[in-house]
């Protein structure tokens, strides 16, 4: 196997024997085969769409397939094999759609698509998982199955692929709520199909920025979907302790899963706790109205083995990041949606959470109330806009000197303590905006207020990077300047491919001087990195002392 798609790549270069994430070589091969299948489907779907045909099956399969190959999502060979087989059917049906649409328009036989023929070739029905693994082993990142690559074109194609995976994850969440956009599918098909062709570095850089542009659109659609379905987030307290009684812990990003579970547990005497990226759910009116949404339990995803082991109830994981479940809680953890682990019970599309509820009741839960502090969440763009006058006044009067966006993913790299230290060292006249699971590095610290504005504002989940962009654009408008001229610095922590998508969106917006850590991606070649440095001023994080000095000047 070879995989270097996330920040934890082994030895800083890539995982070759087993993923640091827990992905074994068979799962890695199946994921490579699935990505290959997505490209095959995309080749036909993009041609069919050019001719005006709709390709709903391809749209769905590509969204689900890409999400399944994102870090810490699907570790189950059976489920991956199912997706690969379904993808083969969809590839065949999309090919038929292309051919029939062509014939109806031109009255002629549609020309074969060379790369697609290669991608579809030699497929035997009834292949076993072992056969699929053997096939996938020949299709890894370095296989050059679509022709030779240079170090730079491969780097850019992987950058594009990972951005598309992130986009697919956000699109999946919007689709669950009934929102999408056909133009987005069209772009995904075109982009994936183009990865099977030889392209120049310049063309691939443009395509990567286009991924950023479309990903921003997808995050906007998701923001609209969340707001229209669950109301707009409002600053809300989150209790970090626990209440006596049966309990269910819900992790991941899927707000609809949480809503359905809250509905199904109403009046049953079970308290529901958020975990990881589910914390900001507490700010949505249609979710916070449930009085048995009791609080948040535990920290970021990489602490889950410890947190889940200690949790005395059932656990539901709705999306990434899933880690290998320990035996101690294998009987009380459930997955749903895109996440899966072999032998962990999976709740299917019916979203009937009865097994989770029964397990929670069987386990009895917390024997007594647990004390805990209360923190705030819910500073999404609409909530911040409501206090925009105060914010602008505070900047004008010098009460707020600078804004720091310290956001992104958390992870195991010890260098991530930088983000805690940075948050602590930021002077009292500066505001810290945060989002995604990286916030757990400092979200239970007391940063006080500036006037009646809290110094730490939790914007939400990683997809709420869209909200952060809206806040920055509104500030830029108020001060009649560009985002780059604002007293705002972005210090981002990345881990998986959604963060890659977000980074491309920020670059598409022309946002410069982003500090990125804890380590740079292994898939970015030296030349591509130089392009990012020269064009966008991207820099790796340094020490807290040096970075603060560079941002605020020596008078800090
Ligand atoms: Fe974190 Fe995991 Fe939200 Fe990621 S839980 S690391 S960017 O999947 O999605 O921030
Ligand atoms: Fe390694 Fe990350 Fe790939 Fe997992 S996703 S195999 S940790 S590079």
PDB file of N, CA, C and O in Angstrom, residues 177-230:
ATOM      1  N   UNK A 177     -29.924  16.459   3.716  1.00  0.00           N
ATOM      2  CA  UNK A 177     -30.958  17.427   4.089  1.00  0.00           C
ATOM      3  C   UNK A 177     -31.779  17.874   2.879  1.00  0.00           C
ATOM      4  O   UNK A 177     -32.596  18.795   2.981  1.00  0.00           O
ATOM      5  N   UNK A 178     -31.522  17.250   1.730  1.00  0.00           N
ATOM      6  CA  UNK A 178     -32.310  17.552   0.527  1.00  0.00           C
ATOM      7  C   UNK A 178     -31.777  18.717  -0.285  1.00  0.00           C
ATOM      8  O   UNK A 178     -32.518  19.303  -1.079  1.00  0.00           O
ATOM      9  N   UNK A 179     -30.519  19.070  -0.104  1.00  0.00           N
ATOM     10  CA  UNK A 179     -29.952  20.204  -0.841  1.00  0.00           C
ATOM     11  C   UNK A 179     -28.787  19.717  -1.710  1.00  0.00           C
ATOM     12  O   UNK A 179     -27.971  18.902  -1.253  1.00  0.00           O
ATOM     13  N   UNK A 180     -28.711  20.215  -2.921  1.00  0.00           N
ATOM     14  CA  UNK A 180     -27.520  19.985  -3.750  1.00  0.00           C
ATOM     15  C   UNK A 180     -27.569  20.956  -4.922  1.00  0.00           C
ATOM     16  O   UNK A 180     -28.358  21.900  -4.915  1.00  0.00           O
ATOM     17  N   UNK A 181     -26.740  20.740  -5.920  1.00  0.00           N
ATOM     18  CA  UNK A 181     -26.691  21.641  -7.063  1.00  0.00           C
ATOM     19  C   UNK A 181     -26.124  20.835  -8.227  1.00  0.00           C
ATOM     20  O   UNK A 181     -25.012  20.301  -8.104  1.00  0.00           O
ATOM     21  N   UNK A 182     -26.866  20.755  -9.311  1.00  0.00           N
ATOM     22  CA  UNK A 182     -26.414  19.884 -10.401  1.00  0.00           C
ATOM     23  C   UNK A 182     -25.076  20.343 -10.996  1.00  0.00           C
ATOM     24  O   UNK A 182     -24.297  19.552 -11.492  1.00  0.00           O
ATOM     25  N   UNK A 183     -24.816  21.667 -10.913  1.00  0.00           N
ATOM     26  CA  UNK A 183     -23.542  22.166 -11.460  1.00  0.00           C
ATOM     27  C   UNK A 183     -22.356  21.586 -10.688  1.00  0.00           C
ATOM     28  O   UNK A 183     -21.281  21.393 -11.226  1.00  0.00           O
ATOM     29  N   UNK A 184     -22.566  21.340  -9.396  1.00  0.00           N
ATOM     30  CA  UNK A 184     -21.477  20.789  -8.578  1.00  0.00           C
ATOM     31  C   UNK A 184     -21.134  19.378  -9.066  1.00  0.00           C
ATOM     32  O   UNK A 184     -19.959  19.040  -9.238  1.00  0.00           O
ATOM     33  N   UNK A 185     -22.165  18.567  -9.326  1.00  0.00           N
ATOM     34  CA  UNK A 185     -21.882  17.216  -9.840  1.00  0.00           C
ATOM     35  C   UNK A 185     -21.154  17.314 -11.180  1.00  0.00           C
ATOM     36  O   UNK A 185     -20.208  16.568 -11.434  1.00  0.00           O
ATOM     37  N   UNK A 186     -21.636  18.235 -12.017  1.00  0.00           N
ATOM     38  CA  UNK A 186     -21.009  18.406 -13.335  1.00  0.00           C
ATOM     39  C   UNK A 186     -19.521  18.682 -13.173  1.00  0.00           C
ATOM     40  O   UNK A 186     -18.679  18.080 -13.856  1.00  0.00           O
ATOM     41  N   UNK A 187     -19.193  19.559 -12.223  1.00  0.00           N
ATOM     42  CA  UNK A 187     -17.776  19.880 -12.012  1.00  0.00           C
ATOM     43  C   UNK A 187     -17.012  18.665 -11.490  1.00  0.00           C
ATOM     44  O   UNK A 187     -15.896  18.378 -11.935  1.00  0.00           O
ATOM     45  N   UNK A 188     -17.622  17.946 -10.539  1.00  0.00           N
ATOM     46  CA  UNK A 188     -16.916  16.773  -9.987  1.00  0.00           C
ATOM     47  C   UNK A 188     -16.617  15.757 -11.092  1.00  0.00           C
ATOM     48  O   UNK A 188     -15.524  15.196 -11.150  1.00  0.00           O
ATOM     49  N   UNK A 189     -17.585  15.538 -11.968  1.00  0.00           N
ATOM     50  CA  UNK A 189     -17.362  14.583 -13.062  1.00  0.00           C
ATOM     51  C   UNK A 189     -16.221  15.066 -13.962  1.00  0.00           C
ATOM     52  O   UNK A 189     -15.319  14.309 -14.302  1.00  0.00           O
ATOM     53  N   UNK A 190     -16.307  16.354 -14.337  1.00  0.00           N
ATOM     54  CA  UNK A 190     -15.270  16.896 -15.234  1.00  0.00           C
ATOM     55  C   UNK A 190     -13.888  16.804 -14.595  1.00  0.00           C
ATOM     56  O   UNK A 190     -12.914  16.421 -15.232  1.00  0.00           O
ATOM     57  N   UNK A 191     -13.822  17.194 -13.315  1.00  0.00           N
ATOM     58  CA  UNK A 191     -12.515  17.225 -12.646  1.00  0.00           C
ATOM     59  C   UNK A 191     -11.941  15.809 -12.531  1.00  0.00           C
ATOM     60  O   UNK A 191     -10.773  15.570 -12.852  1.00  0.00           O
ATOM     61  N   UNK A 192     -12.779  14.862 -12.110  1.00  0.00           N
ATOM     62  CA  UNK A 192     -12.291  13.483 -11.971  1.00  0.00           C
ATOM     63  C   UNK A 192     -11.882  12.909 -13.326  1.00  0.00           C
ATOM     64  O   UNK A 192     -10.857  12.234 -13.443  1.00  0.00           O
ATOM     65  N   UNK A 193     -12.706  13.192 -14.335  1.00  0.00           N
ATOM     66  CA  UNK A 193     -12.393  12.670 -15.676  1.00  0.00           C
ATOM     67  C   UNK A 193     -11.067  13.252 -16.157  1.00  0.00           C
ATOM     68  O   UNK A 193     -10.247  12.552 -16.756  1.00  0.00           O
ATOM     69  N   UNK A 194     -10.851  14.538 -15.865  1.00  0.00           N
ATOM     70  CA  UNK A 194      -9.623  15.162 -16.375  1.00  0.00           C
ATOM     71  C   UNK A 194      -8.374  14.590 -15.697  1.00  0.00           C
ATOM     72  O   UNK A 194      -7.280  14.690 -16.232  1.00  0.00           O
ATOM     73  N   UNK A 195      -8.547  13.984 -14.520  1.00  0.00           N
ATOM     74  CA  UNK A 195      -7.382  13.383 -13.847  1.00  0.00           C
ATOM     75  C   UNK A 195      -6.866  12.152 -14.599  1.00  0.00           C
ATOM     76  O   UNK A 195      -5.784  11.658 -14.306  1.00  0.00           O
ATOM     77  N   UNK A 196      -7.640  11.668 -15.568  1.00  0.00           N
ATOM     78  CA  UNK A 196      -7.180  10.509 -16.353  1.00  0.00           C
ATOM     79  C   UNK A 196      -6.399  10.967 -17.583  1.00  0.00           C
ATOM     80  O   UNK A 196      -5.985  10.149 -18.395  1.00  0.00           O
ATOM     81  N   UNK A 197      -6.248  12.288 -17.747  1.00  0.00           N
ATOM     82  CA  UNK A 197      -5.546  12.804 -18.930  1.00  0.00           C
ATOM     83  C   UNK A 197      -4.240  13.476 -18.518  1.00  0.00           C
ATOM     84  O   UNK A 197      -4.057  13.821 -17.349  1.00  0.00           O
ATOM     85  N   UNK A 198      -3.369  13.668 -19.478  1.00  0.00           N
ATOM     86  CA  UNK A 198      -2.095  14.357 -19.217  1.00  0.00           C
ATOM     87  C   UNK A 198      -2.367  15.863 -19.240  1.00  0.00           C
ATOM     88  O   UNK A 198      -2.986  16.354 -20.176  1.00  0.00           O
ATOM     89  N   UNK A 199      -1.907  16.556 -18.213  1.00  0.00           N
ATOM     90  CA  UNK A 199      -2.141  18.006 -18.173  1.00  0.00           C
ATOM     91  C   UNK A 199      -0.895  18.734 -17.704  1.00  0.00           C
ATOM     92  O   UNK A 199      -0.058  18.157 -17.005  1.00  0.00           O
ATOM     93  N   UNK A 200      -0.824  20.027 -18.049  1.00  0.00           N
ATOM     94  CA  UNK A 200       0.349  20.816 -17.632  1.00  0.00           C
ATOM     95  C   UNK A 200       0.185  21.212 -16.167  1.00  0.00           C
ATOM     96  O   UNK A 200      -0.931  21.201 -15.616  1.00  0.00           O
ATOM     97  N   UNK A 201       1.304  21.590 -15.558  1.00  0.00           N
ATOM     98  CA  UNK A 201       1.274  22.060 -14.167  1.00  0.00           C
ATOM     99  C   UNK A 201       0.341  23.260 -14.039  1.00  0.00           C
ATOM    100  O   UNK A 201      -0.480  23.330 -13.117  1.00  0.00           O
ATOM    101  N   UNK A 202       0.413  24.194 -14.997  1.00  0.00           N
ATOM    102  CA  UNK A 202      -0.439  25.397 -14.922  1.00  0.00           C
ATOM    103  C   UNK A 202      -1.918  25.033 -14.953  1.00  0.00           C
ATOM    104  O   UNK A 202      -2.724  25.577 -14.194  1.00  0.00           O
ATOM    105  N   UNK A 203      -2.269  24.110 -15.848  1.00  0.00           N
ATOM    106  CA  UNK A 203      -3.685  23.710 -15.936  1.00  0.00           C
ATOM    107  C   UNK A 203      -4.145  23.043 -14.645  1.00  0.00           C
ATOM    108  O   UNK A 203      -5.270  23.248 -14.182  1.00  0.00           O
ATOM    109  N   UNK A 204      -3.258  22.239 -14.058  1.00  0.00           N
ATOM    110  CA  UNK A 204      -3.639  21.547 -12.822  1.00  0.00           C
ATOM    111  C   UNK A 204      -3.749  22.532 -11.645  1.00  0.00           C
ATOM    112  O   UNK A 204      -4.618  22.374 -10.785  1.00  0.00           O
ATOM    113  N   UNK A 205      -2.891  23.556 -11.631  1.00  0.00           N
ATOM    114  CA  UNK A 205      -3.002  24.575 -10.570  1.00  0.00           C
ATOM    115  C   UNK A 205      -4.366  25.274 -10.709  1.00  0.00           C
ATOM    116  O   UNK A 205      -5.079  25.481  -9.722  1.00  0.00           O
ATOM    117  N   UNK A 206      -4.745  25.609 -11.952  1.00  0.00           N
ATOM    118  CA  UNK A 206      -6.057  26.259 -12.160  1.00  0.00           C
ATOM    119  C   UNK A 206      -7.182  25.341 -11.709  1.00  0.00           C
ATOM    120  O   UNK A 206      -8.154  25.796 -11.089  1.00  0.00           O
ATOM    121  N   UNK A 207      -7.048  24.052 -12.018  1.00  0.00           N
ATOM    122  CA  UNK A 207      -8.113  23.116 -11.631  1.00  0.00           C
ATOM    123  C   UNK A 207      -8.195  23.011 -10.103  1.00  0.00           C
ATOM    124  O   UNK A 207      -9.297  22.951  -9.535  1.00  0.00           O
ATOM    125  N   UNK A 208      -7.042  23.021  -9.438  1.00  0.00           N
ATOM    126  CA  UNK A 208      -7.049  22.946  -7.965  1.00  0.00           C
ATOM    127  C   UNK A 208      -7.791  24.158  -7.384  1.00  0.00           C
ATOM    128  O   UNK A 208      -8.591  24.019  -6.446  1.00  0.00           O
ATOM    129  N   UNK A 209      -7.573  25.336  -7.969  1.00  0.00           N
ATOM    130  CA  UNK A 209      -8.270  26.529  -7.456  1.00  0.00           C
ATOM    131  C   UNK A 209      -9.765  26.468  -7.770  1.00  0.00           C
ATOM    132  O   UNK A 209     -10.596  26.933  -6.994  1.00  0.00           O
ATOM    133  N   UNK A 210     -10.082  25.851  -8.888  1.00  0.00           N
ATOM    134  CA  UNK A 210     -11.500  25.666  -9.237  1.00  0.00           C
ATOM    135  C   UNK A 210     -12.160  24.715  -8.222  1.00  0.00           C
ATOM    136  O   UNK A 210     -13.318  24.912  -7.851  1.00  0.00           O
ATOM    137  N   UNK A 211     -11.406  23.707  -7.782  1.00  0.00           N
ATOM    138  CA  UNK A 211     -11.936  22.823  -6.727  1.00  0.00           C
ATOM    139  C   UNK A 211     -12.263  23.674  -5.498  1.00  0.00           C
ATOM    140  O   UNK A 211     -13.311  23.521  -4.867  1.00  0.00           O
ATOM    141  N   UNK A 212     -11.357  24.611  -5.178  1.00  0.00           N
ATOM    142  CA  UNK A 212     -11.596  25.502  -4.037  1.00  0.00           C
ATOM    143  C   UNK A 212     -12.860  26.326  -4.236  1.00  0.00           C
ATOM    144  O   UNK A 212     -13.666  26.494  -3.309  1.00  0.00           O
ATOM    145  N   UNK A 213     -13.052  26.829  -5.447  1.00  0.00           N
ATOM    146  CA  UNK A 213     -14.232  27.655  -5.739  1.00  0.00           C
ATOM    147  C   UNK A 213     -15.519  26.831  -5.562  1.00  0.00           C
ATOM    148  O   UNK A 213     -16.464  27.263  -4.896  1.00  0.00           O
ATOM    149  N   UNK A 214     -15.519  25.643  -6.136  1.00  0.00           N
ATOM    150  CA  UNK A 214     -16.748  24.833  -6.062  1.00  0.00           C
ATOM    151  C   UNK A 214     -16.952  24.319  -4.629  1.00  0.00           C
ATOM    152  O   UNK A 214     -18.086  24.236  -4.151  1.00  0.00           O
ATOM    153  N   UNK A 215     -15.859  24.020  -3.939  1.00  0.00           N
ATOM    154  CA  UNK A 215     -16.010  23.581  -2.537  1.00  0.00           C
ATOM    155  C   UNK A 215     -16.630  24.687  -1.675  1.00  0.00           C
ATOM    156  O   UNK A 215     -17.430  24.418  -0.777  1.00  0.00           O
ATOM    157  N   UNK A 216     -16.266  25.941  -1.978  1.00  0.00           N
ATOM    158  CA  UNK A 216     -16.864  27.066  -1.246  1.00  0.00           C
ATOM    159  C   UNK A 216     -18.378  27.085  -1.489  1.00  0.00           C
ATOM    160  O   UNK A 216     -19.177  27.285  -0.567  1.00  0.00           O
ATOM    161  N   UNK A 217     -18.757  26.834  -2.733  1.00  0.00           N
ATOM    162  CA  UNK A 217     -20.186  26.791  -3.093  1.00  0.00           C
ATOM    163  C   UNK A 217     -20.876  25.661  -2.307  1.00  0.00           C
ATOM    164  O   UNK A 217     -21.977  25.840  -1.784  1.00  0.00           O
ATOM    165  N   UNK A 218     -20.199  24.512  -2.223  1.00  0.00           N
ATOM    166  CA  UNK A 218     -20.804  23.374  -1.520  1.00  0.00           C
ATOM    167  C   UNK A 218     -20.955  23.703  -0.028  1.00  0.00           C
ATOM    168  O   UNK A 218     -21.984  23.410   0.591  1.00  0.00           O
ATOM    169  N   UNK A 219     -19.950  24.350   0.551  1.00  0.00           N
ATOM    170  CA  UNK A 219     -20.064  24.733   1.965  1.00  0.00           C
ATOM    171  C   UNK A 219     -21.199  25.744   2.154  1.00  0.00           C
ATOM    172  O   UNK A 219     -21.888  25.733   3.175  1.00  0.00           O
ATOM    173  N   UNK A 220     -21.398  26.606   1.153  1.00  0.00           N
ATOM    174  CA  UNK A 220     -22.509  27.572   1.221  1.00  0.00           C
ATOM    175  C   UNK A 220     -23.851  26.825   1.190  1.00  0.00           C
ATOM    176  O   UNK A 220     -24.760  27.128   1.969  1.00  0.00           O
ATOM    177  N   UNK A 221     -23.940  25.836   0.309  1.00  0.00           N
ATOM    178  CA  UNK A 221     -25.180  25.047   0.215  1.00  0.00           C
ATOM    179  C   UNK A 221     -25.431  24.339   1.552  1.00  0.00           C
ATOM    180  O   UNK A 221     -26.555  24.285   2.051  1.00  0.00           O
ATOM    181  N   UNK A 222     -24.365  23.808   2.133  1.00  0.00           N
ATOM    182  CA  UNK A 222     -24.522  23.095   3.410  1.00  0.00           C
ATOM    183  C   UNK A 222     -24.931  24.064   4.528  1.00  0.00           C
ATOM    184  O   UNK A 222     -25.775  23.742   5.372  1.00  0.00           O
ATOM    185  N   UNK A 223     -24.341  25.254   4.502  1.00  0.00           N
ATOM    186  CA  UNK A 223     -24.708  26.275   5.489  1.00  0.00           C
ATOM    187  C   UNK A 223     -26.201  26.596   5.366  1.00  0.00           C
ATOM    188  O   UNK A 223     -26.932  26.662   6.361  1.00  0.00           O
ATOM    189  N   UNK A 224     -26.651  26.752   4.124  1.00  0.00           N
ATOM    190  CA  UNK A 224     -28.076  27.034   3.876  1.00  0.00           C
ATOM    191  C   UNK A 224     -28.924  25.849   4.359  1.00  0.00           C
ATOM    192  O   UNK A 224     -29.950  26.037   5.023  1.00  0.00           O
ATOM    193  N   UNK A 225     -28.480  24.638   4.042  1.00  0.00           N
ATOM    194  CA  UNK A 225     -29.234  23.439   4.437  1.00  0.00           C
ATOM    195  C   UNK A 225     -29.352  23.362   5.961  1.00  0.00           C
ATOM    196  O   UNK A 225     -30.435  23.138   6.510  1.00  0.00           O
ATOM    197  N   UNK A 226     -28.247  23.574   6.661  1.00  0.00           N
ATOM    198  CA  UNK A 226     -28.274  23.522   8.130  1.00  0.00           C
ATOM    199  C   UNK A 226     -29.180  24.613   8.700  1.00  0.00           C
ATOM    200  O   UNK A 226     -30.003  24.356   9.582  1.00  0.00           O
ATOM    201  N   UNK A 227     -29.031  25.826   8.167  1.00  0.00           N
ATOM    202  CA  UNK A 227     -29.804  26.950   8.710  1.00  0.00           C
ATOM    203  C   UNK A 227     -31.295  26.814   8.433  1.00  0.00           C
ATOM    204  O   UNK A 227     -32.118  27.122   9.290  1.00  0.00           O
ATOM    205  N   UNK A 228     -31.627  26.367   7.220  1.00  0.00           N
ATOM    206  CA  UNK A 228     -33.050  26.263   6.886  1.00  0.00           C
ATOM    207  C   UNK A 228     -33.698  25.064   7.577  1.00  0.00           C
ATOM    208  O   UNK A 228     -34.894  25.055   7.823  1.00  0.00           O
ATOM    209  N   UNK A 229     -32.914  24.061   7.889  1.00  0.00           N
ATOM    210  CA  UNK A 229     -33.497  22.871   8.516  1.00  0.00           C
ATOM    211  C   UNK A 229     -33.563  23.001  10.038  1.00  0.00           C
ATOM    212  O   UNK A 229     -34.542  22.605  10.663  1.00  0.00           O
ATOM    213  N   UNK A 230     -32.495  23.554  10.609  1.00  0.00           N
ATOM    214  CA  UNK A 230     -32.402  23.547  12.078  1.00  0.00           C
ATOM    215  C   UNK A 230     -32.411  24.960  12.689  1.00  0.00           C
ATOM    216  O   UNK A 230     -32.216  25.100  13.878  1.00  0.00           O
TER     217      UNK A 230
END
